Amino acid sequence: MLIQVQKLKLDIETAMLELNQILRANEINFAVLAALPALLFAMILGWLLRASLSTSKGAEGRGRVAGLRRRMLLAEVERIILAYQYLEEQGQEEKMPWHYGMIIYLLNQFYKAVERHAIASGEWSSLRGDILDLANPKAGMIHKLAITARVERIYECIVPPRPK
């Protein structure tokens, strides 16, 4: 009888240890599950905050800073055209495709930046034609430089008139 009681006591202690291990493992699970809603909330809040901060329109927006960015895009187009013309004069044809690609890329950025403002001001059809002329691979670089000067000079959606 004593042996049976001791064996039963040992079995109970073993079962209690196993139960204790199971409870410890579940304690970690419950802690993780308790923190999960807070973690999920923080992730959603961070995603919303990032989305709200990254809606900057850059050169497409309104205001003085957006106007400055549009002018800087046009200046960058002009600078790349000058570099392309220099390469053409020097006969460095291996670098010319890269520069022409940059011209097209910058014109695309410029197109996107001024489209809404030019439509609102009624200058879109003329400005769009000038941008397409700048993208024309058959047009000469001197002609393209004249177009960039004209675009910078006459379109109010790019350079608004200065108050007197």
Coordinates of C-alpha atoms in Angstrom, one line a residue:
M1 CA 0.0 0.0 0.0
L2 CA 2.8 2.4 0.9
I3 CA 4.5 1.7 -2.4
Q4 CA 1.3 2.4 -4.3
V5 CA 0.8 5.7 -2.4
Q6 CA 4.4 6.8 -3.2
K7 CA 3.9 5.8 -6.9
L8 CA 0.7 7.7 -7.0
K9 CA 2.4 10.7 -5.4
L10 CA 5.2 10.5 -7.9
D11 CA 2.7 10.3 -10.8
I12 CA 0.8 13.3 -9.4
E13 CA 4.1 15.4 -9.1
T14 CA 5.0 14.4 -12.7
A15 CA 1.6 15.4 -13.9
M16 CA 1.8 18.7 -11.9
L17 CA 5.2 19.5 -13.5
E18 CA 3.9 18.8 -17.0
L19 CA 0.9 21.0 -16.2
N20 CA 3.2 23.7 -15.0
Q21 CA 5.2 23.6 -18.2
I22 CA 2.0 23.8 -20.2
L23 CA 0.9 26.8 -18.2
R24 CA 4.2 28.6 -18.7
A25 CA 4.1 28.0 -22.5
N26 CA 0.5 29.3 -22.5
E27 CA 1.5 32.3 -20.5
I28 CA 3.9 33.3 -23.2
N29 CA 1.2 32.8 -25.8
F30 CA -1.3 34.9 -23.8
A31 CA 1.3 37.7 -23.5
V32 CA 1.8 37.7 -27.2
L33 CA -1.9 37.6 -27.9
A34 CA -2.5 40.4 -25.5
A35 CA 0.2 42.6 -27.3
L36 CA -1.1 41.7 -30.8
P37 CA -3.9 44.3 -30.9
A38 CA -1.6 47.0 -29.7
L39 CA 1.0 46.0 -32.3
L40 CA -1.6 45.9 -35.0
F41 CA -3.0 49.3 -34.0
A42 CA 0.6 50.8 -34.1
M43 CA 1.2 49.3 -37.5
I44 CA -2.0 50.7 -39.0
L45 CA -1.4 54.1 -37.4
G46 CA 2.1 54.2 -38.8
W47 CA 0.9 53.2 -42.3
L48 CA -1.8 55.9 -42.2
L49 CA 0.7 58.5 -41.0
R50 CA 3.2 57.6 -43.7
A51 CA 0.4 57.7 -46.3
S52 CA -0.7 61.1 -45.2
L53 CA 2.8 62.5 -45.2
S54 CA 3.8 61.1 -48.5
T55 CA 0.9 62.7 -50.4
S56 CA 3.1 65.7 -51.3
K57 CA 2.5 66.6 -54.8
G58 CA 5.9 68.2 -55.3
A59 CA 5.9 70.2 -58.6
E60 CA 2.3 69.3 -59.2
G61 CA 1.1 71.1 -56.2
R62 CA 0.1 74.8 -55.8
G63 CA 2.1 77.6 -54.3
R64 CA 5.5 79.1 -54.5
V65 CA 7.4 76.0 -53.7
A66 CA 5.6 74.0 -56.4
G67 CA 6.2 76.8 -58.9
L68 CA 9.9 76.8 -58.0
R69 CA 10.0 73.0 -58.6
R70 CA 8.4 73.4 -62.0
R71 CA 10.9 76.1 -63.0
M72 CA 13.7 73.9 -61.8
L73 CA 12.5 71.0 -63.9
L74 CA 12.5 73.2 -66.9
A75 CA 16.0 74.5 -66.0
E76 CA 17.1 70.8 -65.7
V77 CA 15.6 70.1 -69.2
E78 CA 17.5 73.0 -70.6
R79 CA 20.8 71.9 -68.9
I80 CA 20.5 68.4 -70.3
I81 CA 19.8 69.8 -73.8
L82 CA 22.9 71.9 -73.5
A83 CA 24.9 68.9 -72.4
Y84 CA 23.5 66.9 -75.3
Q85 CA 24.4 69.6 -77.7
Y86 CA 27.9 69.7 -76.4
L87 CA 28.3 66.0 -76.8
E88 CA 26.9 66.2 -80.3
E89 CA 29.5 68.9 -81.2
Q90 CA 32.3 66.9 -79.6
G91 CA 31.3 63.7 -81.4
Q92 CA 30.8 61.7 -78.2
E93 CA 28.0 59.6 -79.5
E94 CA 28.3 56.8 -76.9
K95 CA 26.9 59.2 -74.2
M96 CA 24.2 60.8 -76.3
P97 CA 21.5 58.1 -75.8
W98 CA 21.7 58.5 -72.1
H99 CA 21.3 62.2 -72.3
Y100 CA 18.4 61.9 -74.7
G101 CA 16.8 59.5 -72.3
M102 CA 17.2 62.0 -69.5
I103 CA 15.6 64.7 -71.6
I104 CA 12.6 62.4 -72.2
Y105 CA 12.4 61.5 -68.5
L106 CA 12.6 65.1 -67.4
L107 CA 10.0 66.2 -70.0
N108 CA 7.7 63.5 -68.7
Q109 CA 8.1 64.8 -65.1
F110 CA 7.6 68.4 -66.4
Y111 CA 4.5 67.3 -68.4
K112 CA 2.9 65.7 -65.2
A113 CA 3.8 68.7 -63.1
V114 CA 2.3 71.4 -65.3
E115 CA -0.7 69.6 -66.9
R116 CA -3.3 70.5 -64.2
H117 CA -2.1 74.1 -63.9
A118 CA -1.9 74.7 -67.7
I119 CA -5.4 73.2 -68.2
A120 CA -6.8 75.5 -65.5
S121 CA -5.1 78.6 -67.0
G122 CA -6.1 77.7 -70.6
E123 CA -2.5 77.4 -71.8
W124 CA -2.5 73.6 -72.0
S125 CA -2.9 73.0 -75.8
S126 CA 0.0 75.4 -76.6
L127 CA 2.2 74.2 -73.8
R128 CA 1.5 70.6 -74.6
G129 CA 2.6 71.2 -78.2
D130 CA 5.8 72.8 -77.0
I131 CA 6.6 69.9 -74.7
L132 CA 6.0 67.5 -77.6
D133 CA 8.3 69.6 -79.8
L134 CA 11.0 69.3 -77.1
A135 CA 10.6 65.5 -77.1
N136 CA 10.8 65.3 -80.9
P137 CA 14.1 63.5 -81.8
K138 CA 14.2 65.2 -85.2
A139 CA 14.2 68.7 -83.8
G140 CA 17.6 70.4 -83.5
M141 CA 19.1 71.3 -80.2
I142 CA 19.1 75.0 -81.0
H143 CA 15.4 74.8 -81.8
K144 CA 14.8 73.0 -78.5
L145 CA 16.7 75.6 -76.6
A146 CA 14.6 78.3 -78.2
I147 CA 11.5 76.4 -77.1
T148 CA 12.6 76.1 -73.5
A149 CA 13.3 79.9 -73.4
R150 CA 9.9 80.6 -74.9
V151 CA 8.2 78.2 -72.4
E152 CA 9.9 79.8 -69.5
R153 CA 9.1 83.3 -70.8
I154 CA 5.4 83.2 -71.8
Y155 CA 3.5 80.5 -69.8
E156 CA 2.1 81.8 -66.5
C157 CA 1.4 78.3 -65.2
I158 CA 5.2 77.9 -65.0
V159 CA 6.4 81.3 -64.1
P160 CA 3.6 83.5 -62.7
P161 CA 3.8 87.2 -63.4
R162 CA 5.5 89.2 -60.7
P163 CA 3.4 91.6 -58.8
K164 CA 4.1 95.3 -59.6

